Amino acid sequence: MLFVLYAVVTALTAAINLMSAIFDFRRYEPILVNMEKAGVPASSLFGLGVLKAAGAAGLLVGFGVPLIGTAAAVGLALFFIGAIAVHLRARDHGYWLPAAFLLLAVASLVLGVAHHGAW
């Protein structure tokens, strides 16, 4: 049962991060608006998309190589903590989406460690 929960949450986390990365690569207008509110230059969009895509790929690789999945989940969690901090620093209250992504990354991390055990 734990594996099923881990697999579903991790696959969902990977899919949502990959979708977000694709939106970044395509310069999706609502994302540009939110980035402007947070004071993030549009020129950083591609790099942010690369980080999200790498995190999503790492989560999927983690099904076979647990240490990579753990590292990817930690990386995504740190990424979204940073995103929330940027929004708060800019006094922008649009941090609910990065907070949801953070919760998914942390859930993937916790479930992965619980499933695979300690390193």
Short mmCIF file of C-alpha atoms in Angstrom, two decimals:
data_model
loop_
_atom_site.label_atom_id
_atom_site.label_comp_id
_atom_site.label_asym_id
_atom_site.label_seq_id
_atom_site.Cartn_x
_atom_site.Cartn_y
_atom_site.Cartn_z
CA MET A 1 0.00 0.00 0.00
CA LEU A 2 2.84 2.41 0.85
CA PHE A 3 4.44 1.82 -2.54
CA VAL A 4 1.18 2.67 -4.34
CA LEU A 5 0.84 5.94 -2.42
CA TYR A 6 4.52 6.77 -3.04
CA ALA A 7 4.20 5.96 -6.75
CA VAL A 8 1.02 8.00 -7.24
CA VAL A 9 2.22 11.07 -5.33
CA THR A 10 5.67 10.99 -6.94
CA ALA A 11 4.29 10.51 -10.46
CA LEU A 12 1.84 13.38 -9.87
CA THR A 13 4.65 15.59 -8.55
CA ALA A 14 6.81 14.78 -11.57
CA ALA A 15 3.95 15.38 -14.02
CA ILE A 16 2.98 18.72 -12.52
CA ASN A 17 6.58 19.93 -12.45
CA LEU A 18 7.11 18.83 -16.05
CA MET A 19 3.93 20.64 -17.08
CA SER A 20 5.12 23.76 -15.26
CA ALA A 21 8.49 23.51 -16.99
CA ILE A 22 6.78 23.31 -20.38
CA PHE A 23 4.75 26.42 -19.50
CA ASP A 24 8.03 28.14 -18.61
CA PHE A 25 9.64 27.11 -21.91
CA ARG A 26 6.60 28.35 -23.84
CA ARG A 27 6.54 31.62 -21.84
CA TYR A 28 2.92 31.11 -20.82
CA GLU A 29 1.43 34.56 -20.19
CA PRO A 30 -0.05 33.97 -16.69
CA ILE A 31 3.37 32.79 -15.51
CA LEU A 32 5.00 35.92 -16.92
CA VAL A 33 2.45 38.06 -15.05
CA ASN A 34 3.11 36.24 -11.76
CA MET A 35 6.87 36.52 -12.21
CA GLU A 36 6.57 40.23 -12.83
CA LYS A 37 4.54 40.64 -9.63
CA ALA A 38 7.26 38.80 -7.73
CA GLY A 39 10.02 40.87 -9.31
CA VAL A 40 11.59 37.97 -11.21
CA PRO A 41 12.96 38.86 -14.66
CA ALA A 42 11.38 37.03 -17.58
CA SER A 43 14.88 36.16 -18.78
CA SER A 44 15.18 33.63 -15.93
CA LEU A 45 12.15 31.65 -17.11
CA PHE A 46 14.10 29.15 -19.20
CA GLY A 47 16.52 28.34 -16.37
CA LEU A 48 13.68 27.87 -13.91
CA GLY A 49 12.00 25.52 -16.38
CA VAL A 50 15.20 23.50 -16.69
CA LEU A 51 15.37 23.09 -12.91
CA LYS A 52 11.75 21.92 -12.73
CA ALA A 53 12.21 19.49 -15.62
CA ALA A 54 15.38 18.11 -14.04
CA GLY A 55 13.55 17.64 -10.74
CA ALA A 56 10.70 15.84 -12.49
CA ALA A 57 13.13 13.56 -14.32
CA GLY A 58 15.01 12.85 -11.10
CA LEU A 59 11.80 11.85 -9.34
CA LEU A 60 11.05 9.35 -12.09
CA VAL A 61 14.60 7.99 -12.13
CA GLY A 62 14.19 7.60 -8.38
CA PHE A 63 11.84 4.68 -8.90
CA GLY A 64 14.91 2.72 -9.98
CA VAL A 65 17.65 4.62 -8.14
CA PRO A 66 16.16 5.81 -4.83
CA LEU A 67 19.03 8.15 -3.95
CA ILE A 68 18.43 10.17 -7.12
CA GLY A 69 14.72 10.40 -6.34
CA THR A 70 15.49 11.60 -2.83
CA ALA A 71 17.93 14.21 -4.15
CA ALA A 72 15.36 15.37 -6.72
CA ALA A 73 12.63 15.71 -4.07
CA VAL A 74 14.97 17.69 -1.81
CA GLY A 75 16.00 19.89 -4.75
CA LEU A 76 12.40 20.60 -5.70
CA ALA A 77 11.49 21.35 -2.10
CA LEU A 78 14.36 23.85 -1.85
CA PHE A 79 13.40 25.35 -5.21
CA PHE A 80 9.84 26.01 -4.04
CA ILE A 81 10.93 27.31 -0.64
CA GLY A 82 12.98 29.81 -2.62
CA ALA A 83 9.99 30.63 -4.82
CA ILE A 84 7.81 31.29 -1.79
CA ALA A 85 10.53 33.48 -0.28
CA VAL A 86 10.75 35.52 -3.49
CA HIS A 87 6.99 36.08 -3.47
CA LEU A 88 6.99 37.07 0.20
CA ARG A 89 9.95 39.41 -0.27
CA ALA A 90 8.06 41.15 -3.08
CA ARG A 91 4.96 41.35 -0.86
CA ASP A 92 3.14 39.33 -3.51
CA HIS A 93 0.48 37.03 -2.10
CA GLY A 94 0.53 34.73 -5.14
CA TYR A 95 2.60 32.10 -3.37
CA TRP A 96 -0.18 29.52 -3.04
CA LEU A 97 0.91 27.67 -6.19
CA PRO A 98 4.59 27.31 -5.14
CA ALA A 99 3.28 26.24 -1.71
CA ALA A 100 1.22 23.46 -3.32
CA PHE A 101 4.25 22.35 -5.36
CA LEU A 102 6.32 22.39 -2.16
CA LEU A 103 3.82 20.17 -0.38
CA LEU A 104 3.93 17.67 -3.24
CA ALA A 105 7.75 17.64 -3.25
CA VAL A 106 7.84 17.09 0.52
CA ALA A 107 5.22 14.35 0.26
CA SER A 108 7.30 12.63 -2.43
CA LEU A 109 10.36 12.91 -0.23
CA VAL A 110 8.69 11.56 2.90
CA LEU A 111 6.93 8.72 1.09
CA GLY A 112 10.09 7.81 -0.82
CA VAL A 113 12.18 7.63 2.33
CA ALA A 114 9.43 5.67 4.10
CA HIS A 115 9.17 3.22 1.20
CA HIS A 116 12.88 2.76 0.50
CA GLY A 117 14.05 3.11 4.07
CA ALA A 118 17.12 5.01 5.16
CA TRP A 119 20.02 5.28 2.71
#
